[in-house]
Amino acid sequence: MAPIKDETVDALRDLVSKLESRVEQLEAKLQSAGGEGSGRQHKAPTNSMRMILIGPPGAGKGTQAPRIKEKYSACHLATGDMLRSQVAKKTSLGREAKKIMDQGGLVSDEIMVDMIKNELDNNSECKYGFILDGFPRTVAQAERLDKMLHDKQQKLQHAVELQIDDGLLVSRITGRLIHPASGRSYHKIFNPPKESMKDDVTGEPLIQRSDDNAETLKKRLVTYHQQTTPVVNYYQKTGIWKPIDASQEPGQVWKSLLNVFQENKSSSTTTTGSLLSKIGLRN
């Protein structure tokens, strides 16, 4: 019998992962139907996602987060966008934040965590999980986030860091294109849209941020590393931190992410074996 090639194994892994995810989605729908019929609240699906995505500007968070969102039916909470949305909607939290920003101050950790909690409680897209992007940026924020989730009887499952050499980011960032409404990102060379300067999904125009230039990037990276190193250390101690080489092409980064999620799922599954184990594709 000829040996199975690595490419074949990877393809099988991806297929089985999709099948497992689909089975869990169907089980969740059955639970939902049963709960509605009996008047009881149904449980969340077993493949719910609660994670933070760490990475410098241009590491690929805007490329990978929408894929995670789609696969796991989770909401993508980019805190900068969320803050602007709250201010635009003139919510109580938004008005409070705007007052502070108008005075030249920084929005407090308490307000930011309350905004996240508000999304988790009221945004239907967050029903089965969330991807936090851009928060926490300090250990104090991480601790406050953990406390808020603990009060909700939840906890983070993943703190994934997209790692890439600063030198590689310059070429990436100067060609980056953004779809403002969704946060989807493209690159003129490495990940171009199907149609020039238009979002693949909506056809709406893409923009290039004014601060996406080499000089501004270097300053942002200094700040990023100063802020992020203690946060990474914090999550390393909790055991949920995982590094991913973000210098790979986006498809390979996605495979690496799926491996991280699958490893966590495997370690937390005690009563049922995964399909991967049953067909001998996982040790």
PDB file of C-alpha atoms in Angstrom:
ATOM      1  CA  MET A   1       0.000   0.000   0.000  1.00  0.00           C
ATOM      2  CA  ALA A   2       1.422   3.389  -0.999  1.00  0.00           C
ATOM      3  CA  PRO A   3       2.121   5.843   1.868  1.00  0.00           C
ATOM      4  CA  ILE A   4      -0.379   8.641   2.403  1.00  0.00           C
ATOM      5  CA  LYS A   5       1.021  12.032   1.448  1.00  0.00           C
ATOM      6  CA  ASP A   6       1.015  14.938   3.897  1.00  0.00           C
ATOM      7  CA  GLU A   7      -1.221  16.920   1.536  1.00  0.00           C
ATOM      8  CA  THR A   8      -3.814  14.138   1.623  1.00  0.00           C
ATOM      9  CA  VAL A   9      -3.725  13.980   5.415  1.00  0.00           C
ATOM     10  CA  ASP A  10      -4.149  17.783   5.650  1.00  0.00           C
ATOM     11  CA  ALA A  11      -7.090  17.646   3.273  1.00  0.00           C
ATOM     12  CA  LEU A  12      -8.698  14.864   5.305  1.00  0.00           C
ATOM     13  CA  ARG A  13      -8.129  16.771   8.535  1.00  0.00           C
ATOM     14  CA  ASP A  14      -9.835  19.826   7.079  1.00  0.00           C
ATOM     15  CA  LEU A  15     -12.747  17.771   5.757  1.00  0.00           C
ATOM     16  CA  VAL A  16     -13.287  15.937   9.043  1.00  0.00           C
ATOM     17  CA  SER A  17     -13.056  19.197  10.989  1.00  0.00           C
ATOM     18  CA  LYS A  18     -15.800  20.659   8.789  1.00  0.00           C
ATOM     19  CA  LEU A  19     -17.918  17.526   9.261  1.00  0.00           C
ATOM     20  CA  GLU A  20     -17.517  17.657  13.041  1.00  0.00           C
ATOM     21  CA  SER A  21     -18.446  21.331  13.055  1.00  0.00           C
ATOM     22  CA  ARG A  22     -21.503  20.626  10.923  1.00  0.00           C
ATOM     23  CA  VAL A  23     -22.620  17.787  13.214  1.00  0.00           C
ATOM     24  CA  GLU A  24     -22.350  20.078  16.230  1.00  0.00           C
ATOM     25  CA  GLN A  25     -24.348  22.791  14.458  1.00  0.00           C
ATOM     26  CA  LEU A  26     -27.106  20.285  13.689  1.00  0.00           C
ATOM     27  CA  GLU A  27     -27.073  19.072  17.296  1.00  0.00           C
ATOM     28  CA  ALA A  28     -27.403  22.670  18.456  1.00  0.00           C
ATOM     29  CA  LYS A  29     -30.437  23.164  16.188  1.00  0.00           C
ATOM     30  CA  LEU A  30     -32.039  20.023  17.601  1.00  0.00           C
ATOM     31  CA  GLN A  31     -31.402  21.266  21.132  1.00  0.00           C
ATOM     32  CA  SER A  32     -32.886  24.622  20.162  1.00  0.00           C
ATOM     33  CA  ALA A  33     -36.002  23.002  18.728  1.00  0.00           C
ATOM     34  CA  GLY A  34     -36.394  20.793  21.789  1.00  0.00           C
ATOM     35  CA  GLY A  35     -35.943  23.725  24.141  1.00  0.00           C
ATOM     36  CA  GLU A  36     -38.531  25.839  22.370  1.00  0.00           C
ATOM     37  CA  GLY A  37     -41.003  22.983  22.322  1.00  0.00           C
ATOM     38  CA  SER A  38     -40.691  22.304  26.043  1.00  0.00           C
ATOM     39  CA  GLY A  39     -40.349  25.903  27.160  1.00  0.00           C
ATOM     40  CA  ARG A  40     -36.827  25.265  28.484  1.00  0.00           C
ATOM     41  CA  GLN A  41     -33.707  27.217  27.614  1.00  0.00           C
ATOM     42  CA  HIS A  42     -31.377  25.162  25.409  1.00  0.00           C
ATOM     43  CA  LYS A  43     -27.645  24.795  25.856  1.00  0.00           C
ATOM     44  CA  ALA A  44     -25.086  26.493  23.663  1.00  0.00           C
ATOM     45  CA  PRO A  45     -23.437  24.287  21.041  1.00  0.00           C
ATOM     46  CA  THR A  46     -20.298  22.469  22.096  1.00  0.00           C
ATOM     47  CA  ASN A  47     -18.207  24.244  19.478  1.00  0.00           C
ATOM     48  CA  SER A  48     -18.743  27.721  20.957  1.00  0.00           C
ATOM     49  CA  MET A  49     -15.745  30.021  20.574  1.00  0.00           C
ATOM     50  CA  ARG A  50     -14.378  32.416  23.193  1.00  0.00           C
ATOM     51  CA  MET A  51     -11.018  33.845  22.223  1.00  0.00           C
ATOM     52  CA  ILE A  52      -8.769  36.855  21.886  1.00  0.00           C
ATOM     53  CA  LEU A  53      -6.693  37.490  18.782  1.00  0.00           C
ATOM     54  CA  ILE A  54      -3.337  39.152  19.435  1.00  0.00           C
ATOM     55  CA  GLY A  55      -1.082  40.554  16.754  1.00  0.00           C
ATOM     56  CA  PRO A  56       0.595  43.723  15.497  1.00  0.00           C
ATOM     57  CA  PRO A  57      -0.910  45.885  12.737  1.00  0.00           C
ATOM     58  CA  GLY A  58      -0.681  43.946   9.466  1.00  0.00           C
ATOM     59  CA  ALA A  59      -0.302  40.499  11.068  1.00  0.00           C
ATOM     60  CA  GLY A  60      -3.537  39.294   9.463  1.00  0.00           C
ATOM     61  CA  LYS A  61      -6.159  39.631  12.206  1.00  0.00           C
ATOM     62  CA  GLY A  62      -8.550  41.283   9.748  1.00  0.00           C
ATOM     63  CA  THR A  63      -8.118  38.365   7.342  1.00  0.00           C
ATOM     64  CA  GLN A  64      -8.499  35.524   9.829  1.00  0.00           C
ATOM     65  CA  ALA A  65     -11.143  36.903  12.225  1.00  0.00           C
ATOM     66  CA  PRO A  66     -13.991  36.843   9.629  1.00  0.00           C
ATOM     67  CA  ARG A  67     -13.132  33.219   8.802  1.00  0.00           C
ATOM     68  CA  ILE A  68     -13.257  32.252  12.478  1.00  0.00           C
ATOM     69  CA  LYS A  69     -16.516  34.170  12.827  1.00  0.00           C
ATOM     70  CA  GLU A  70     -18.093  32.303   9.917  1.00  0.00           C
ATOM     71  CA  LYS A  71     -16.924  28.832  10.918  1.00  0.00           C
ATOM     72  CA  TYR A  72     -17.844  29.068  14.597  1.00  0.00           C
ATOM     73  CA  SER A  73     -20.878  31.414  14.384  1.00  0.00           C
ATOM     74  CA  ALA A  74     -19.150  33.839  16.740  1.00  0.00           C
ATOM     75  CA  CYS A  75     -19.196  37.619  16.823  1.00  0.00           C
ATOM     76  CA  HIS A  76     -16.064  39.605  15.947  1.00  0.00           C
ATOM     77  CA  LEU A  77     -15.572  42.388  18.476  1.00  0.00           C
ATOM     78  CA  ALA A  78     -12.921  44.812  17.243  1.00  0.00           C
ATOM     79  CA  THR A  79     -12.870  47.172  20.196  1.00  0.00           C
ATOM     80  CA  GLY A  80     -12.025  50.288  18.154  1.00  0.00           C
ATOM     81  CA  ASP A  81     -15.020  49.705  15.876  1.00  0.00           C
ATOM     82  CA  MET A  82     -17.192  48.823  18.856  1.00  0.00           C
ATOM     83  CA  LEU A  83     -16.275  52.057  20.634  1.00  0.00           C
ATOM     84  CA  ARG A  84     -17.024  54.154  17.543  1.00  0.00           C
ATOM     85  CA  SER A  85     -20.346  52.343  17.118  1.00  0.00           C
ATOM     86  CA  GLN A  86     -21.404  53.013  20.721  1.00  0.00           C
ATOM     87  CA  VAL A  87     -20.528  56.698  20.337  1.00  0.00           C
ATOM     88  CA  ALA A  88     -22.408  56.950  17.016  1.00  0.00           C
ATOM     89  CA  LYS A  89     -25.496  55.257  18.513  1.00  0.00           C
ATOM     90  CA  LYS A  90     -25.322  57.642  21.483  1.00  0.00           C
ATOM     91  CA  THR A  91     -25.778  54.841  24.006  1.00  0.00           C
ATOM     92  CA  SER A  92     -25.179  55.605  27.682  1.00  0.00           C
ATOM     93  CA  LEU A  93     -21.741  53.988  27.462  1.00  0.00           C
ATOM     94  CA  GLY A  94     -21.063  55.789  24.174  1.00  0.00           C
ATOM     95  CA  ARG A  95     -21.976  59.170  25.634  1.00  0.00           C
ATOM     96  CA  GLU A  96     -19.762  58.520  28.647  1.00  0.00           C
ATOM     97  CA  ALA A  97     -16.856  57.480  26.425  1.00  0.00           C
ATOM     98  CA  LYS A  98     -17.292  60.480  24.114  1.00  0.00           C
ATOM     99  CA  LYS A  99     -17.194  62.872  27.037  1.00  0.00           C
ATOM    100  CA  ILE A 100     -13.869  61.416  28.150  1.00  0.00           C
ATOM    101  CA  MET A 101     -12.393  61.430  24.627  1.00  0.00           C
ATOM    102  CA  ASP A 102     -13.533  65.007  23.991  1.00  0.00           C
ATOM    103  CA  GLN A 103     -11.564  66.013  27.066  1.00  0.00           C
ATOM    104  CA  GLY A 104      -8.481  64.275  25.670  1.00  0.00           C
ATOM    105  CA  GLY A 105      -8.640  61.365  28.118  1.00  0.00           C
ATOM    106  CA  LEU A 106      -8.440  57.604  27.646  1.00  0.00           C
ATOM    107  CA  VAL A 107     -11.592  55.527  27.948  1.00  0.00           C
ATOM    108  CA  SER A 108     -11.376  53.560  31.188  1.00  0.00           C
ATOM    109  CA  ASP A 109     -10.970  49.801  31.374  1.00  0.00           C
ATOM    110  CA  GLU A 110     -14.324  49.624  33.164  1.00  0.00           C
ATOM    111  CA  ILE A 111     -16.161  51.292  30.280  1.00  0.00           C
ATOM    112  CA  MET A 112     -14.439  49.081  27.678  1.00  0.00           C
ATOM    113  CA  VAL A 113     -15.291  45.878  29.548  1.00  0.00           C
ATOM    114  CA  ASP A 114     -18.865  47.091  30.053  1.00  0.00           C
ATOM    115  CA  MET A 115     -19.112  47.659  26.280  1.00  0.00           C
ATOM    116  CA  ILE A 116     -17.899  44.107  25.653  1.00  0.00           C
ATOM    117  CA  LYS A 117     -20.370  42.754  28.220  1.00  0.00           C
ATOM    118  CA  ASN A 118     -23.166  44.731  26.559  1.00  0.00           C
ATOM    119  CA  GLU A 119     -22.321  43.110  23.211  1.00  0.00           C
ATOM    120  CA  LEU A 120     -22.188  39.623  24.731  1.00  0.00           C
ATOM    121  CA  ASP A 121     -25.536  40.145  26.442  1.00  0.00           C
ATOM    122  CA  ASN A 122     -27.421  41.851  23.601  1.00  0.00           C
ATOM    123  CA  ASN A 123     -25.761  41.070  20.266  1.00  0.00           C
ATOM    124  CA  SER A 124     -27.381  37.942  18.808  1.00  0.00           C
ATOM    125  CA  GLU A 125     -24.204  37.194  16.841  1.00  0.00           C
ATOM    126  CA  CYS A 126     -22.404  36.633  20.172  1.00  0.00           C
ATOM    127  CA  LYS A 127     -24.794  33.866  21.226  1.00  0.00           C
ATOM    128  CA  TYR A 128     -22.307  31.094  20.470  1.00  0.00           C
ATOM    129  CA  GLY A 129     -19.075  32.900  21.192  1.00  0.00           C
ATOM    130  CA  PHE A 130     -16.833  35.838  20.397  1.00  0.00           C
ATOM    131  CA  ILE A 131     -13.489  36.872  18.944  1.00  0.00           C
ATOM    132  CA  LEU A 132     -11.936  39.837  20.741  1.00  0.00           C
ATOM    133  CA  ASP A 133      -9.625  41.904  18.551  1.00  0.00           C
ATOM    134  CA  GLY A 134      -7.635  44.785  20.051  1.00  0.00           C
ATOM    135  CA  PHE A 135      -8.446  44.014  23.686  1.00  0.00           C
ATOM    136  CA  PRO A 136      -7.053  43.455  26.263  1.00  0.00           C
ATOM    137  CA  ARG A 137      -3.931  45.577  25.810  1.00  0.00           C
ATOM    138  CA  THR A 138      -2.791  45.563  29.436  1.00  0.00           C
ATOM    139  CA  VAL A 139      -2.692  43.000  32.233  1.00  0.00           C
ATOM    140  CA  ALA A 140      -5.205  45.079  34.191  1.00  0.00           C
ATOM    141  CA  GLN A 141      -7.626  44.858  31.253  1.00  0.00           C
ATOM    142  CA  ALA A 142      -7.036  41.098  30.981  1.00  0.00           C
ATOM    143  CA  GLU A 143      -7.823  40.645  34.667  1.00  0.00           C
ATOM    144  CA  ARG A 144     -10.981  42.754  34.420  1.00  0.00           C
ATOM    145  CA  LEU A 145     -12.092  40.799  31.343  1.00  0.00           C
ATOM    146  CA  ASP A 146     -11.534  37.481  33.155  1.00  0.00           C
ATOM    147  CA  LYS A 147     -13.607  38.708  36.101  1.00  0.00           C
ATOM    148  CA  MET A 148     -16.483  39.800  33.845  1.00  0.00           C
ATOM    149  CA  LEU A 149     -16.488  36.402  32.098  1.00  0.00           C
ATOM    150  CA  HIS A 150     -16.244  34.582  35.435  1.00  0.00           C
ATOM    151  CA  ASP A 151     -19.353  36.438  36.613  1.00  0.00           C
ATOM    152  CA  LYS A 152     -21.082  35.138  33.470  1.00  0.00           C
ATOM    153  CA  GLN A 153     -19.799  31.608  34.291  1.00  0.00           C
ATOM    154  CA  GLN A 154     -17.586  31.646  31.221  1.00  0.00           C
ATOM    155  CA  LYS A 155     -13.874  31.729  30.541  1.00  0.00           C
ATOM    156  CA  LEU A 156     -11.581  32.330  27.590  1.00  0.00           C
ATOM    157  CA  GLN A 157     -10.612  29.257  25.593  1.00  0.00           C
ATOM    158  CA  HIS A 158      -7.845  30.717  23.414  1.00  0.00           C
ATOM    159  CA  ALA A 159      -5.385  33.592  23.373  1.00  0.00           C
ATOM    160  CA  VAL A 160      -3.832  33.282  19.914  1.00  0.00           C
ATOM    161  CA  GLU A 161      -0.864  35.455  19.003  1.00  0.00           C
ATOM    162  CA  LEU A 162      -0.112  36.039  15.330  1.00  0.00           C
ATOM    163  CA  GLN A 163       3.672  36.457  15.313  1.00  0.00           C
ATOM    164  CA  ILE A 164       5.611  38.118  12.507  1.00  0.00           C
ATOM    165  CA  ASP A 165       8.936  39.915  12.166  1.00  0.00           C
ATOM    166  CA  ASP A 166       8.586  43.707  12.258  1.00  0.00           C
ATOM    167  CA  GLY A 167      10.578  44.032   9.037  1.00  0.00           C
ATOM    168  CA  LEU A 168       8.028  41.991   7.084  1.00  0.00           C
ATOM    169  CA  LEU A 169       5.169  44.170   8.261  1.00  0.00           C
ATOM    170  CA  VAL A 170       6.281  47.238   6.321  1.00  0.00           C
ATOM    171  CA  SER A 171       5.617  45.668   2.919  1.00  0.00           C
ATOM    172  CA  ARG A 172       2.369  44.219   4.217  1.00  0.00           C
ATOM    173  CA  ILE A 173       0.980  47.320   5.844  1.00  0.00           C
ATOM    174  CA  THR A 174       1.733  49.768   3.037  1.00  0.00           C
ATOM    175  CA  GLY A 175      -0.373  47.684   0.644  1.00  0.00           C
ATOM    176  CA  ARG A 176      -3.226  46.934   2.999  1.00  0.00           C
ATOM    177  CA  LEU A 177      -6.835  47.606   1.931  1.00  0.00           C
ATOM    178  CA  ILE A 178      -9.770  47.673   4.343  1.00  0.00           C
ATOM    179  CA  HIS A 179     -13.533  47.197   4.028  1.00  0.00           C
ATOM    180  CA  PRO A 180     -14.678  49.615   6.763  1.00  0.00           C
ATOM    181  CA  ALA A 181     -18.096  48.094   7.461  1.00  0.00           C
ATOM    182  CA  SER A 182     -16.939  44.514   8.111  1.00  0.00           C
ATOM    183  CA  GLY A 183     -13.253  44.955   8.954  1.00  0.00           C
ATOM    184  CA  ARG A 184     -12.250  42.547   6.174  1.00  0.00           C
ATOM    185  CA  SER A 185      -8.736  43.276   4.972  1.00  0.00           C
ATOM    186  CA  TYR A 186      -6.939  42.656   1.692  1.00  0.00           C
ATOM    187  CA  HIS A 187      -3.502  43.384   0.262  1.00  0.00           C
ATOM    188  CA  LYS A 188      -2.670  44.834  -3.121  1.00  0.00           C
ATOM    189  CA  ILE A 189      -0.035  42.135  -3.734  1.00  0.00           C
ATOM    190  CA  PHE A 190      -0.391  39.285  -1.228  1.00  0.00           C
ATOM    191  CA  ASN A 191      -4.185  39.038  -0.892  1.00  0.00           C
ATOM    192  CA  PRO A 192      -5.846  41.196  -3.567  1.00  0.00           C
ATOM    193  CA  PRO A 193      -9.643  41.519  -3.903  1.00  0.00           C
ATOM    194  CA  LYS A 194     -11.273  39.812  -6.870  1.00  0.00           C
ATOM    195  CA  GLU A 195     -12.116  43.218  -8.305  1.00  0.00           C
ATOM    196  CA  SER A 196      -9.763  46.144  -7.824  1.00  0.00           C
ATOM    197  CA  MET A 197     -10.575  48.247  -4.720  1.00  0.00           C
ATOM    198  CA  LYS A 198     -13.896  46.441  -4.102  1.00  0.00           C
ATOM    199  CA  ASP A 199     -14.900  44.108  -1.274  1.00  0.00           C
ATOM    200  CA  ASP A 200     -15.359  40.498  -2.438  1.00  0.00           C
ATOM    201  CA  VAL A 201     -18.571  40.001  -0.443  1.00  0.00           C
ATOM    202  CA  THR A 202     -20.478  43.277  -0.833  1.00  0.00           C
ATOM    203  CA  GLY A 203     -18.782  44.972  -3.787  1.00  0.00           C
ATOM    204  CA  GLU A 204     -18.450  48.103  -1.673  1.00  0.00           C
ATOM    205  CA  PRO A 205     -15.319  50.263  -2.005  1.00  0.00           C
ATOM    206  CA  LEU A 206     -12.149  49.474  -0.068  1.00  0.00           C
ATOM    207  CA  ILE A 207      -9.999  52.117   1.591  1.00  0.00           C
ATOM    208  CA  GLN A 208      -6.362  52.506   2.563  1.00  0.00           C
ATOM    209  CA  ARG A 209      -5.877  53.954   6.044  1.00  0.00           C
ATOM    210  CA  SER A 210      -3.974  57.218   6.256  1.00  0.00           C
ATOM    211  CA  ASP A 211      -1.739  55.799   9.002  1.00  0.00           C
ATOM    212  CA  ASP A 212      -0.746  52.746   6.944  1.00  0.00           C
ATOM    213  CA  ASN A 213       2.752  54.013   6.153  1.00  0.00           C
ATOM    214  CA  ALA A 214       6.220  52.894   7.221  1.00  0.00           C
ATOM    215  CA  GLU A 215       6.996  55.778   9.577  1.00  0.00           C
ATOM    216  CA  THR A 216       3.721  55.555  11.478  1.00  0.00           C
ATOM    217  CA  LEU A 217       3.934  51.746  11.575  1.00  0.00           C
ATOM    218  CA  LYS A 218       7.326  51.779  13.317  1.00  0.00           C
ATOM    219  CA  LYS A 219       5.945  54.016  16.054  1.00  0.00           C
ATOM    220  CA  ARG A 220       2.871  51.819  16.433  1.00  0.00           C
ATOM    221  CA  LEU A 221       5.028  48.700  16.697  1.00  0.00           C
ATOM    222  CA  VAL A 222       7.105  50.144  19.539  1.00  0.00           C
ATOM    223  CA  THR A 223       3.901  50.839  21.471  1.00  0.00           C
ATOM    224  CA  TYR A 224       2.446  47.454  20.528  1.00  0.00           C
ATOM    225  CA  HIS A 225       5.414  45.474  21.858  1.00  0.00           C
ATOM    226  CA  GLN A 226       5.558  47.490  25.077  1.00  0.00           C
ATOM    227  CA  GLN A 227       1.875  46.813  25.728  1.00  0.00           C
ATOM    228  CA  THR A 228       1.596  43.261  24.455  1.00  0.00           C
ATOM    229  CA  THR A 229       4.552  41.487  26.056  1.00  0.00           C
ATOM    230  CA  PRO A 230       3.056  41.578  29.592  1.00  0.00           C
ATOM    231  CA  VAL A 231      -0.350  40.491  28.237  1.00  0.00           C
ATOM    232  CA  VAL A 232       1.218  37.531  26.402  1.00  0.00           C
ATOM    233  CA  ASN A 233       3.046  36.575  29.603  1.00  0.00           C
ATOM    234  CA  TYR A 234      -0.264  36.705  31.465  1.00  0.00           C
ATOM    235  CA  TYR A 235      -1.973  34.305  29.077  1.00  0.00           C
ATOM    236  CA  GLN A 236       1.061  32.020  28.922  1.00  0.00           C
ATOM    237  CA  LYS A 237       0.619  31.477  32.657  1.00  0.00           C
ATOM    238  CA  THR A 238      -3.063  30.602  32.205  1.00  0.00           C
ATOM    239  CA  GLY A 239      -2.183  27.952  29.609  1.00  0.00           C
ATOM    240  CA  ILE A 240      -4.446  29.211  26.809  1.00  0.00           C
ATOM    241  CA  TRP A 241      -1.799  31.142  24.815  1.00  0.00           C
ATOM    242  CA  LYS A 242      -0.750  29.755  21.442  1.00  0.00           C
ATOM    243  CA  PRO A 243       1.674  31.332  18.929  1.00  0.00           C
ATOM    244  CA  ILE A 244       1.139  31.141  15.173  1.00  0.00           C
ATOM    245  CA  ASP A 245       3.641  32.067  12.454  1.00  0.00           C
ATOM    246  CA  ALA A 246       1.812  34.878  10.651  1.00  0.00           C
ATOM    247  CA  SER A 247       4.495  35.228   7.980  1.00  0.00           C
ATOM    248  CA  GLN A 248       2.935  32.239   6.196  1.00  0.00           C
ATOM    249  CA  GLU A 249       0.430  32.760   3.414  1.00  0.00           C
ATOM    250  CA  PRO A 250      -3.142  33.293   4.730  1.00  0.00           C
ATOM    251  CA  GLY A 251      -4.341  29.777   3.872  1.00  0.00           C
ATOM    252  CA  GLN A 252      -1.569  28.190   5.928  1.00  0.00           C
ATOM    253  CA  VAL A 253      -2.213  30.555   8.834  1.00  0.00           C
ATOM    254  CA  TRP A 254      -5.858  29.426   8.727  1.00  0.00           C
ATOM    255  CA  LYS A 255      -4.793  25.771   8.901  1.00  0.00           C
ATOM    256  CA  SER A 256      -2.597  26.590  11.895  1.00  0.00           C
ATOM    257  CA  LEU A 257      -5.558  28.259  13.613  1.00  0.00           C
ATOM    258  CA  LEU A 258      -7.772  25.237  12.992  1.00  0.00           C
ATOM    259  CA  ASN A 259      -5.091  22.997  14.497  1.00  0.00           C
ATOM    260  CA  VAL A 260      -5.050  25.138  17.644  1.00  0.00           C
ATOM    261  CA  PHE A 261      -8.836  24.996  17.977  1.00  0.00           C
ATOM    262  CA  GLN A 262      -8.892  21.271  17.261  1.00  0.00           C
ATOM    263  CA  GLU A 263      -6.217  20.560  19.879  1.00  0.00           C
ATOM    264  CA  ASN A 264      -8.253  22.383  22.513  1.00  0.00           C
ATOM    265  CA  LYS A 265     -11.392  20.527  21.521  1.00  0.00           C
ATOM    266  CA  SER A 266      -9.566  17.208  21.709  1.00  0.00           C
ATOM    267  CA  SER A 267      -8.185  17.901  25.174  1.00  0.00           C
ATOM    268  CA  SER A 268     -11.597  18.933  26.522  1.00  0.00           C
ATOM    269  CA  THR A 269     -13.500  15.977  25.056  1.00  0.00           C
ATOM    270  CA  THR A 270     -13.767  13.120  27.539  1.00  0.00           C
ATOM    271  CA  THR A 271     -16.858  11.105  26.668  1.00  0.00           C
ATOM    272  CA  THR A 272     -16.765  11.065  22.870  1.00  0.00           C
ATOM    273  CA  GLY A 273     -13.824  10.562  20.533  1.00  0.00           C
ATOM    274  CA  SER A 274     -13.472  12.771  17.496  1.00  0.00           C
ATOM    275  CA  LEU A 275     -13.743  11.495  13.963  1.00  0.00           C
ATOM    276  CA  LEU A 276     -10.067  12.301  13.462  1.00  0.00           C
ATOM    277  CA  SER A 277      -9.071   9.876  16.186  1.00  0.00           C
ATOM    278  CA  LYS A 278     -11.356   7.193  14.862  1.00  0.00           C
ATOM    279  CA  ILE A 279      -9.781   7.220  11.407  1.00  0.00           C
ATOM    280  CA  GLY A 280      -6.246   7.399  12.759  1.00  0.00           C
ATOM    281  CA  LEU A 281      -5.367  10.982  11.788  1.00  0.00           C
ATOM    282  CA  ARG A 282      -4.686  12.146  15.320  1.00  0.00           C
ATOM    283  CA  ASN A 283      -2.413  10.621  17.908  1.00  0.00           C
TER     284      ASN A 283
END
